[in-house]
């Protein structure tokens, strides 16, 4: 194992030296295709010079461009096509003007169109980016890594995003206050914009230069054109901007916004006879406050007191049989905004298959569902809280003019108790302790943004735990370093991270962690790990190192290695699926740079992965090839194939020995028709099959999106999957001191359907509906125990119980292994039918910029069905039967004071 690690590091270091020998150039040279011949073109930075005006001279924001003050500056224009045919003349031209005064930046756009009646004016919610639009990106620090993006559609819908990591992150949760209007005339369409300078971050230099870029979407041709040319094979985005000059004596504006809100919530649900806590309804009124305070022009303090996230869409339904937790994306606005500053992914890679969702900080741990639950006796009822309130949170974040990205988050969540009723006598039991969460993140840019180094520290501290919660950690700490260095005009990069974790708790808590599915120290045959029941702490490490090339030509690649030590534990405030993992990955890609008569763009990729554990066992080898195609008619297709000749799992037997998994062939394939059409379709399916037929899986999703009018959009996407596996884990049992690794053959079918309906009355008033019925049935047969987990043939790994050895009575299986007529062990029937229906209806009105009214109606029905019933029949009988869903009606009003 030691030699293997040295070999991997040696190969990466050699590749790094070879890449560095290629030299560095101060002027970017792009190799492109034109009429079948290669040529080299120097990209010249464009400049636009603005001028200042007096506040009383400011143009009226009406979209007409008739104010005489606009004549004080020239037009900027000469846009050049970016997609699909880079460095050619666009189908239509665009031009702009920029002015400023002491408080605002003003922009005017003229978007030419010879057929103005064909301008697409689709309505959507903010950040919808539907139809024709124009956009401006402003790098007000000129740091070549971050920017503020403002978009406006021909229908007047605003879009705004904070751009970071040189264009690799676009945060649409950033919602500044700004103003815009559009008009359509005989020449095309126009837009006027006023951006308060308090919404931007910039230095206090007397004479400033900002990075500037503008993008135009010409909807009919699905064409993008840019003011500043950017070669299609040049990596990065912000680093390639042109320049805005003429900014004199600007004074940074410290932001101050306060947003109080109040929420009225009413719930109704099916009453539980005899349960004093489930009488069928409840009503509550809450209030809270959000504030955004500009400590400096660079750094902002966000505060929230008693936050409410009632308007957030419910998570989609999901069920996992592998025992691992499911990752759900963060949707709460307080945590989504600027989340890129706080995150440190454990092992990001272009190659994938490296647990890309694992992160040192996962904000959904804050305010999670209570982790404890009371043990109830006969006749007892419990009122268990559904969530953990956040008493208050503060977030200090931003980026300074000298390249420091700063993030500090502090949050306190409440102690939650369950009330237990025993024939009128009530007691309380803590189910979630008072908990403090802290996250600190720093990152520093060097070398004009081509290099950065960062660090992170997290702390989770819980109050003194009662006996009922002794399984939780009393404290958990984690931290890390990350870096990235780019050279040769960012074509090449070397990056990586090093992370650590340290958890503290009772012997019971640390034992539970050691034996959890993330670690499984108790597994048989793993000599490099062992359970220590007396431990009260656990420390681990992880990291990632990668080398890649992503620019200058058709070919790209990335190769690297990542590891998670057996003791690494991030799940108190981070997200981590499993530990004890070392893997190598390589990705090689070829992409076309110019369109032809058939394709706008095509990419072909190759990947491979190899996975070891810290015991030196090679657990997985997998090869992949895939391709995507963007056709000339703007359809998209993709196809991919995997082959895994070697597969072993340390986790399949949940603490049992390492298990051989049969070699696998798998595929995926998808098709999307032109999304610009009123009616568009998509189809995606994937499947996997063991070469010895010991398992197979197939999933298909096909749906459509229909936009009959500019204001109305409907989408329906049903999904069906089937899973047939002869070795699905059931339980680990002990019979006369000997283990039984009980498995069965499962036949599982799952159906779900996502339904969305969006009606946009105007850009500030929308009605949105989302609903998802979900059902998953699983039937188990052919129960067996694993006897030789490493046997090459599947039949030799197991002993299957015959008809005379196993019987079912009253939902309990009894097994007579020795044929003496007595049951040697028993287990419950694992068949299941999980049925759920979730929906949200949201009416949102932004009655003035930054101030909103929400009316939300949500439904949640979760129940168990009959696993022997047909899938759609079970869905119908449970969702449309007698069961009463939980209904929540919520009214939330906010008012944003901006100073």
PDB file of C-alpha atoms in Angstrom, residues 680-877:
ATOM      1  CA  UNK A 680     -40.352  20.355 -25.154  1.00  0.00           C
ATOM      2  CA  UNK A 681     -39.666  16.772 -24.117  1.00  0.00           C
ATOM      3  CA  UNK A 682     -36.929  14.973 -22.249  1.00  0.00           C
ATOM      4  CA  UNK A 683     -36.102  11.322 -21.779  1.00  0.00           C
ATOM      5  CA  UNK A 684     -33.468   9.727 -19.593  1.00  0.00           C
ATOM      6  CA  UNK A 685     -32.832   6.131 -18.635  1.00  0.00           C
ATOM      7  CA  UNK A 686     -30.046   4.196 -17.002  1.00  0.00           C
ATOM      8  CA  UNK A 687     -29.396   0.657 -15.949  1.00  0.00           C
ATOM      9  CA  UNK A 688     -26.865  -1.714 -14.447  1.00  0.00           C
ATOM     10  CA  UNK A 689     -26.496  -5.479 -14.634  1.00  0.00           C
ATOM     11  CA  UNK A 690     -24.169  -7.962 -12.992  1.00  0.00           C
ATOM     12  CA  UNK A 691     -22.392 -10.190 -15.476  1.00  0.00           C
ATOM     13  CA  UNK A 692     -23.709 -13.270 -13.617  1.00  0.00           C
ATOM     14  CA  UNK A 693     -27.266 -11.897 -13.340  1.00  0.00           C
ATOM     15  CA  UNK A 694     -27.074 -11.622  -9.548  1.00  0.00           C
ATOM     16  CA  UNK A 695     -28.617  -8.149  -9.799  1.00  0.00           C
ATOM     17  CA  UNK A 696     -29.960  -5.648 -12.281  1.00  0.00           C
ATOM     18  CA  UNK A 697     -31.417  -2.161 -12.016  1.00  0.00           C
ATOM     19  CA  UNK A 698     -33.248   0.051 -14.479  1.00  0.00           C
ATOM     20  CA  UNK A 699     -34.709   3.539 -14.200  1.00  0.00           C
ATOM     21  CA  UNK A 700     -36.496   5.702 -16.745  1.00  0.00           C
ATOM     22  CA  UNK A 701     -37.804   9.261 -16.607  1.00  0.00           C
ATOM     23  CA  UNK A 702     -39.690  10.881 -19.459  1.00  0.00           C
ATOM     24  CA  UNK A 703     -41.647  14.102 -19.352  1.00  0.00           C
ATOM     25  CA  UNK A 704     -42.537  17.351 -20.980  1.00  0.00           C
ATOM     26  CA  UNK A 705     -42.582  21.079 -20.356  1.00  0.00           C
ATOM     27  CA  UNK A 706     -45.351  23.125 -21.948  1.00  0.00           C
ATOM     28  CA  UNK A 707     -45.591  26.901 -22.130  1.00  0.00           C
ATOM     29  CA  UNK A 708     -48.884  27.790 -23.848  1.00  0.00           C
ATOM     30  CA  UNK A 709     -48.494  31.498 -23.024  1.00  0.00           C
ATOM     31  CA  UNK A 710     -45.655  33.733 -21.894  1.00  0.00           C
ATOM     32  CA  UNK A 711     -47.114  33.709 -18.383  1.00  0.00           C
ATOM     33  CA  UNK A 712     -47.936  30.023 -17.925  1.00  0.00           C
ATOM     34  CA  UNK A 713     -45.640  27.006 -17.781  1.00  0.00           C
ATOM     35  CA  UNK A 714     -46.465  23.384 -16.952  1.00  0.00           C
ATOM     36  CA  UNK A 715     -44.056  20.482 -16.563  1.00  0.00           C
ATOM     37  CA  UNK A 716     -44.701  16.823 -15.787  1.00  0.00           C
ATOM     38  CA  UNK A 717     -41.891  14.315 -15.232  1.00  0.00           C
ATOM     39  CA  UNK A 718     -42.868  10.766 -14.190  1.00  0.00           C
ATOM     40  CA  UNK A 719     -40.132   8.327 -13.143  1.00  0.00           C
ATOM     41  CA  UNK A 720     -40.192   4.549 -12.856  1.00  0.00           C
ATOM     42  CA  UNK A 721     -37.419   2.294 -11.582  1.00  0.00           C
ATOM     43  CA  UNK A 722     -37.007  -1.399 -10.899  1.00  0.00           C
ATOM     44  CA  UNK A 723     -34.399  -3.079  -8.737  1.00  0.00           C
ATOM     45  CA  UNK A 724     -33.841  -6.853  -8.774  1.00  0.00           C
ATOM     46  CA  UNK A 725     -31.076  -7.958  -6.395  1.00  0.00           C
ATOM     47  CA  UNK A 726     -30.408 -11.473  -5.143  1.00  0.00           C
ATOM     48  CA  UNK A 727     -28.274 -10.193  -2.270  1.00  0.00           C
ATOM     49  CA  UNK A 728     -30.155  -7.403  -0.514  1.00  0.00           C
ATOM     50  CA  UNK A 729     -29.153  -7.002   3.134  1.00  0.00           C
ATOM     51  CA  UNK A 730     -31.825  -7.786   5.731  1.00  0.00           C
ATOM     52  CA  UNK A 731     -30.136  -8.168   9.126  1.00  0.00           C
ATOM     53  CA  UNK A 732     -27.124  -9.472  11.007  1.00  0.00           C
ATOM     54  CA  UNK A 733     -28.066 -12.136  13.579  1.00  0.00           C
ATOM     55  CA  UNK A 734     -26.281 -14.416  15.999  1.00  0.00           C
ATOM     56  CA  UNK A 735     -27.257 -18.113  16.269  1.00  0.00           C
ATOM     57  CA  UNK A 736     -25.522 -20.077  19.028  1.00  0.00           C
ATOM     58  CA  UNK A 737     -22.746 -17.511  19.005  1.00  0.00           C
ATOM     59  CA  UNK A 738     -22.256 -17.770  15.234  1.00  0.00           C
ATOM     60  CA  UNK A 739     -23.050 -14.874  12.875  1.00  0.00           C
ATOM     61  CA  UNK A 740     -25.741 -15.019  10.226  1.00  0.00           C
ATOM     62  CA  UNK A 741     -25.456 -12.392   7.535  1.00  0.00           C
ATOM     63  CA  UNK A 742     -29.069 -12.517   6.445  1.00  0.00           C
ATOM     64  CA  UNK A 743     -29.920 -11.387   2.921  1.00  0.00           C
ATOM     65  CA  UNK A 744     -32.765 -11.897   0.514  1.00  0.00           C
ATOM     66  CA  UNK A 745     -33.738 -11.447  -3.101  1.00  0.00           C
ATOM     67  CA  UNK A 746     -35.602  -8.185  -3.475  1.00  0.00           C
ATOM     68  CA  UNK A 747     -37.941  -7.108  -6.206  1.00  0.00           C
ATOM     69  CA  UNK A 748     -38.453  -3.387  -5.805  1.00  0.00           C
ATOM     70  CA  UNK A 749     -40.508  -1.045  -7.954  1.00  0.00           C
ATOM     71  CA  UNK A 750     -40.638   2.721  -7.474  1.00  0.00           C
ATOM     72  CA  UNK A 751     -42.788   5.338  -9.157  1.00  0.00           C
ATOM     73  CA  UNK A 752     -42.807   9.089  -8.682  1.00  0.00           C
ATOM     74  CA  UNK A 753     -43.962  12.079 -10.661  1.00  0.00           C
ATOM     75  CA  UNK A 754     -42.882  15.685 -10.318  1.00  0.00           C
ATOM     76  CA  UNK A 755     -45.541  18.177 -11.382  1.00  0.00           C
ATOM     77  CA  UNK A 756     -44.865  21.923 -11.628  1.00  0.00           C
ATOM     78  CA  UNK A 757     -47.174  24.743 -12.615  1.00  0.00           C
ATOM     79  CA  UNK A 758     -45.880  28.330 -12.762  1.00  0.00           C
ATOM     80  CA  UNK A 759     -48.105  31.284 -13.529  1.00  0.00           C
ATOM     81  CA  UNK A 760     -46.428  34.689 -13.653  1.00  0.00           C
ATOM     82  CA  UNK A 761     -48.924  37.510 -13.498  1.00  0.00           C
ATOM     83  CA  UNK A 762     -46.085  40.032 -13.720  1.00  0.00           C
ATOM     84  CA  UNK A 763     -42.385  39.891 -12.788  1.00  0.00           C
ATOM     85  CA  UNK A 764     -43.262  40.668  -9.165  1.00  0.00           C
ATOM     86  CA  UNK A 765     -46.360  38.488  -8.708  1.00  0.00           C
ATOM     87  CA  UNK A 766     -46.191  34.734  -9.250  1.00  0.00           C
ATOM     88  CA  UNK A 767     -48.145  31.596  -8.449  1.00  0.00           C
ATOM     89  CA  UNK A 768     -46.205  28.348  -8.248  1.00  0.00           C
ATOM     90  CA  UNK A 769     -47.320  24.783  -7.603  1.00  0.00           C
ATOM     91  CA  UNK A 770     -45.174  21.714  -7.057  1.00  0.00           C
ATOM     92  CA  UNK A 771     -46.468  18.254  -6.264  1.00  0.00           C
ATOM     93  CA  UNK A 772     -44.931  14.791  -6.125  1.00  0.00           C
ATOM     94  CA  UNK A 773     -46.668  11.467  -5.558  1.00  0.00           C
ATOM     95  CA  UNK A 774     -44.200   8.718  -4.625  1.00  0.00           C
ATOM     96  CA  UNK A 775     -44.497   4.994  -3.991  1.00  0.00           C
ATOM     97  CA  UNK A 776     -41.898   2.279  -3.542  1.00  0.00           C
ATOM     98  CA  UNK A 777     -42.807  -1.403  -3.040  1.00  0.00           C
ATOM     99  CA  UNK A 778     -40.275  -4.044  -2.031  1.00  0.00           C
ATOM    100  CA  UNK A 779     -40.921  -7.789  -1.869  1.00  0.00           C
ATOM    101  CA  UNK A 780     -38.317 -10.174  -0.412  1.00  0.00           C
ATOM    102  CA  UNK A 781     -37.952 -13.859  -1.331  1.00  0.00           C
ATOM    103  CA  UNK A 782     -35.228 -16.542  -1.379  1.00  0.00           C
ATOM    104  CA  UNK A 783     -33.673 -15.687   1.976  1.00  0.00           C
ATOM    105  CA  UNK A 784     -30.053 -16.698   2.400  1.00  0.00           C
ATOM    106  CA  UNK A 785     -27.007 -16.221   4.548  1.00  0.00           C
ATOM    107  CA  UNK A 786     -23.555 -15.266   3.313  1.00  0.00           C
ATOM    108  CA  UNK A 787     -21.146 -18.113   4.025  1.00  0.00           C
ATOM    109  CA  UNK A 788     -18.101 -17.368   1.826  1.00  0.00           C
ATOM    110  CA  UNK A 789     -18.173 -13.603   1.114  1.00  0.00           C
ATOM    111  CA  UNK A 790     -15.076 -13.604  -1.127  1.00  0.00           C
ATOM    112  CA  UNK A 791     -15.999 -16.567  -3.335  1.00  0.00           C
ATOM    113  CA  UNK A 792     -15.634 -15.855  -7.034  1.00  0.00           C
ATOM    114  CA  UNK A 793     -18.959 -17.434  -8.045  1.00  0.00           C
ATOM    115  CA  UNK A 794     -22.124 -15.940  -6.620  1.00  0.00           C
ATOM    116  CA  UNK A 795     -23.594 -19.359  -5.795  1.00  0.00           C
ATOM    117  CA  UNK A 796     -20.580 -20.157  -3.633  1.00  0.00           C
ATOM    118  CA  UNK A 797     -20.937 -17.001  -1.512  1.00  0.00           C
ATOM    119  CA  UNK A 798     -24.287 -17.939  -0.022  1.00  0.00           C
ATOM    120  CA  UNK A 799     -26.423 -20.625   1.528  1.00  0.00           C
ATOM    121  CA  UNK A 800     -30.058 -20.243   0.468  1.00  0.00           C
ATOM    122  CA  UNK A 801     -32.817 -21.528   2.758  1.00  0.00           C
ATOM    123  CA  UNK A 802     -35.147 -24.011   1.104  1.00  0.00           C
ATOM    124  CA  UNK A 803     -38.928 -24.342   1.492  1.00  0.00           C
ATOM    125  CA  UNK A 804     -38.564 -26.824   4.352  1.00  0.00           C
ATOM    126  CA  UNK A 805     -36.233 -24.557   6.294  1.00  0.00           C
ATOM    127  CA  UNK A 806     -38.154 -21.279   6.376  1.00  0.00           C
ATOM    128  CA  UNK A 807     -41.796 -20.436   7.036  1.00  0.00           C
ATOM    129  CA  UNK A 808     -43.891 -17.286   7.448  1.00  0.00           C
ATOM    130  CA  UNK A 809     -46.541 -16.819  10.130  1.00  0.00           C
ATOM    131  CA  UNK A 810     -48.067 -13.559  11.425  1.00  0.00           C
ATOM    132  CA  UNK A 811     -45.489 -11.499   9.499  1.00  0.00           C
ATOM    133  CA  UNK A 812     -42.583 -13.362  11.169  1.00  0.00           C
ATOM    134  CA  UNK A 813     -40.216 -15.693   9.341  1.00  0.00           C
ATOM    135  CA  UNK A 814     -38.912 -18.710  11.284  1.00  0.00           C
ATOM    136  CA  UNK A 815     -35.797 -20.571  10.135  1.00  0.00           C
ATOM    137  CA  UNK A 816     -35.002 -24.191  11.006  1.00  0.00           C
ATOM    138  CA  UNK A 817     -31.429 -24.678   9.827  1.00  0.00           C
ATOM    139  CA  UNK A 818     -30.730 -28.174  11.164  1.00  0.00           C
ATOM    140  CA  UNK A 819     -34.085 -29.736  10.297  1.00  0.00           C
ATOM    141  CA  UNK A 820     -34.973 -30.757  13.866  1.00  0.00           C
ATOM    142  CA  UNK A 821     -38.371 -29.111  13.689  1.00  0.00           C
ATOM    143  CA  UNK A 822     -37.428 -26.249  16.007  1.00  0.00           C
ATOM    144  CA  UNK A 823     -36.846 -22.661  14.965  1.00  0.00           C
ATOM    145  CA  UNK A 824     -33.193 -21.656  15.185  1.00  0.00           C
ATOM    146  CA  UNK A 825     -33.921 -17.970  14.635  1.00  0.00           C
ATOM    147  CA  UNK A 826     -36.632 -15.668  13.374  1.00  0.00           C
ATOM    148  CA  UNK A 827     -36.983 -12.234  11.824  1.00  0.00           C
ATOM    149  CA  UNK A 828     -39.755  -9.883  10.810  1.00  0.00           C
ATOM    150  CA  UNK A 829     -41.116  -9.736   7.284  1.00  0.00           C
ATOM    151  CA  UNK A 830     -38.999  -7.036   5.571  1.00  0.00           C
ATOM    152  CA  UNK A 831     -41.514  -6.377   2.760  1.00  0.00           C
ATOM    153  CA  UNK A 832     -42.432  -2.715   2.525  1.00  0.00           C
ATOM    154  CA  UNK A 833     -44.598  -0.206   0.703  1.00  0.00           C
ATOM    155  CA  UNK A 834     -43.713   3.428   1.289  1.00  0.00           C
ATOM    156  CA  UNK A 835     -46.231   5.957  -0.008  1.00  0.00           C
ATOM    157  CA  UNK A 836     -45.899   9.703   0.106  1.00  0.00           C
ATOM    158  CA  UNK A 837     -47.464  12.770  -1.453  1.00  0.00           C
ATOM    159  CA  UNK A 838     -45.946  16.217  -0.970  1.00  0.00           C
ATOM    160  CA  UNK A 839     -46.983  19.505  -2.520  1.00  0.00           C
ATOM    161  CA  UNK A 840     -46.565  23.266  -2.213  1.00  0.00           C
ATOM    162  CA  UNK A 841     -48.680  26.081  -3.588  1.00  0.00           C
ATOM    163  CA  UNK A 842     -46.929  29.444  -3.230  1.00  0.00           C
ATOM    164  CA  UNK A 843     -48.238  32.889  -4.109  1.00  0.00           C
ATOM    165  CA  UNK A 844     -45.389  35.410  -3.965  1.00  0.00           C
ATOM    166  CA  UNK A 845     -45.790  39.163  -4.342  1.00  0.00           C
ATOM    167  CA  UNK A 846     -42.797  41.494  -4.207  1.00  0.00           C
ATOM    168  CA  UNK A 847     -44.890  44.592  -3.613  1.00  0.00           C
ATOM    169  CA  UNK A 848     -41.830  46.858  -3.414  1.00  0.00           C
ATOM    170  CA  UNK A 849     -38.209  45.883  -4.149  1.00  0.00           C
ATOM    171  CA  UNK A 850     -36.998  43.592  -1.362  1.00  0.00           C
ATOM    172  CA  UNK A 851     -40.364  43.389   0.475  1.00  0.00           C
ATOM    173  CA  UNK A 852     -42.604  40.377  -0.068  1.00  0.00           C
ATOM    174  CA  UNK A 853     -45.828  38.649   0.810  1.00  0.00           C
ATOM    175  CA  UNK A 854     -46.000  34.831   0.755  1.00  0.00           C
ATOM    176  CA  UNK A 855     -49.150  32.746   0.912  1.00  0.00           C
ATOM    177  CA  UNK A 856     -48.242  29.057   1.137  1.00  0.00           C
ATOM    178  CA  UNK A 857     -50.386  25.954   1.205  1.00  0.00           C
ATOM    179  CA  UNK A 858     -48.501  22.684   1.645  1.00  0.00           C
ATOM    180  CA  UNK A 859     -49.630  19.081   1.959  1.00  0.00           C
ATOM    181  CA  UNK A 860     -47.818  16.036   3.286  1.00  0.00           C
ATOM    182  CA  UNK A 861     -49.251  12.535   3.310  1.00  0.00           C
ATOM    183  CA  UNK A 862     -46.915   9.728   4.375  1.00  0.00           C
ATOM    184  CA  UNK A 863     -48.214   6.225   4.957  1.00  0.00           C
ATOM    185  CA  UNK A 864     -47.534   2.521   4.473  1.00  0.00           C
ATOM    186  CA  UNK A 865     -49.355   0.536   1.820  1.00  0.00           C
ATOM    187  CA  UNK A 866     -49.721  -3.092   0.852  1.00  0.00           C
ATOM    188  CA  UNK A 867     -46.486  -4.234  -0.858  1.00  0.00           C
ATOM    189  CA  UNK A 868     -48.414  -6.930  -2.736  1.00  0.00           C
ATOM    190  CA  UNK A 869     -50.704  -4.375  -4.347  1.00  0.00           C
ATOM    191  CA  UNK A 870     -49.917  -3.163  -7.861  1.00  0.00           C
ATOM    192  CA  UNK A 871     -47.755  -0.047  -7.840  1.00  0.00           C
ATOM    193  CA  UNK A 872     -50.189   2.469  -9.334  1.00  0.00           C
ATOM    194  CA  UNK A 873     -53.133   0.851  -7.568  1.00  0.00           C
ATOM    195  CA  UNK A 874     -51.362   1.223  -4.233  1.00  0.00           C
ATOM    196  CA  UNK A 875     -50.586   4.840  -5.000  1.00  0.00           C
ATOM    197  CA  UNK A 876     -54.204   5.580  -5.859  1.00  0.00           C
ATOM    198  CA  UNK A 877     -55.714   3.760  -2.900  1.00  0.00           C
TER     199      UNK A 877
END
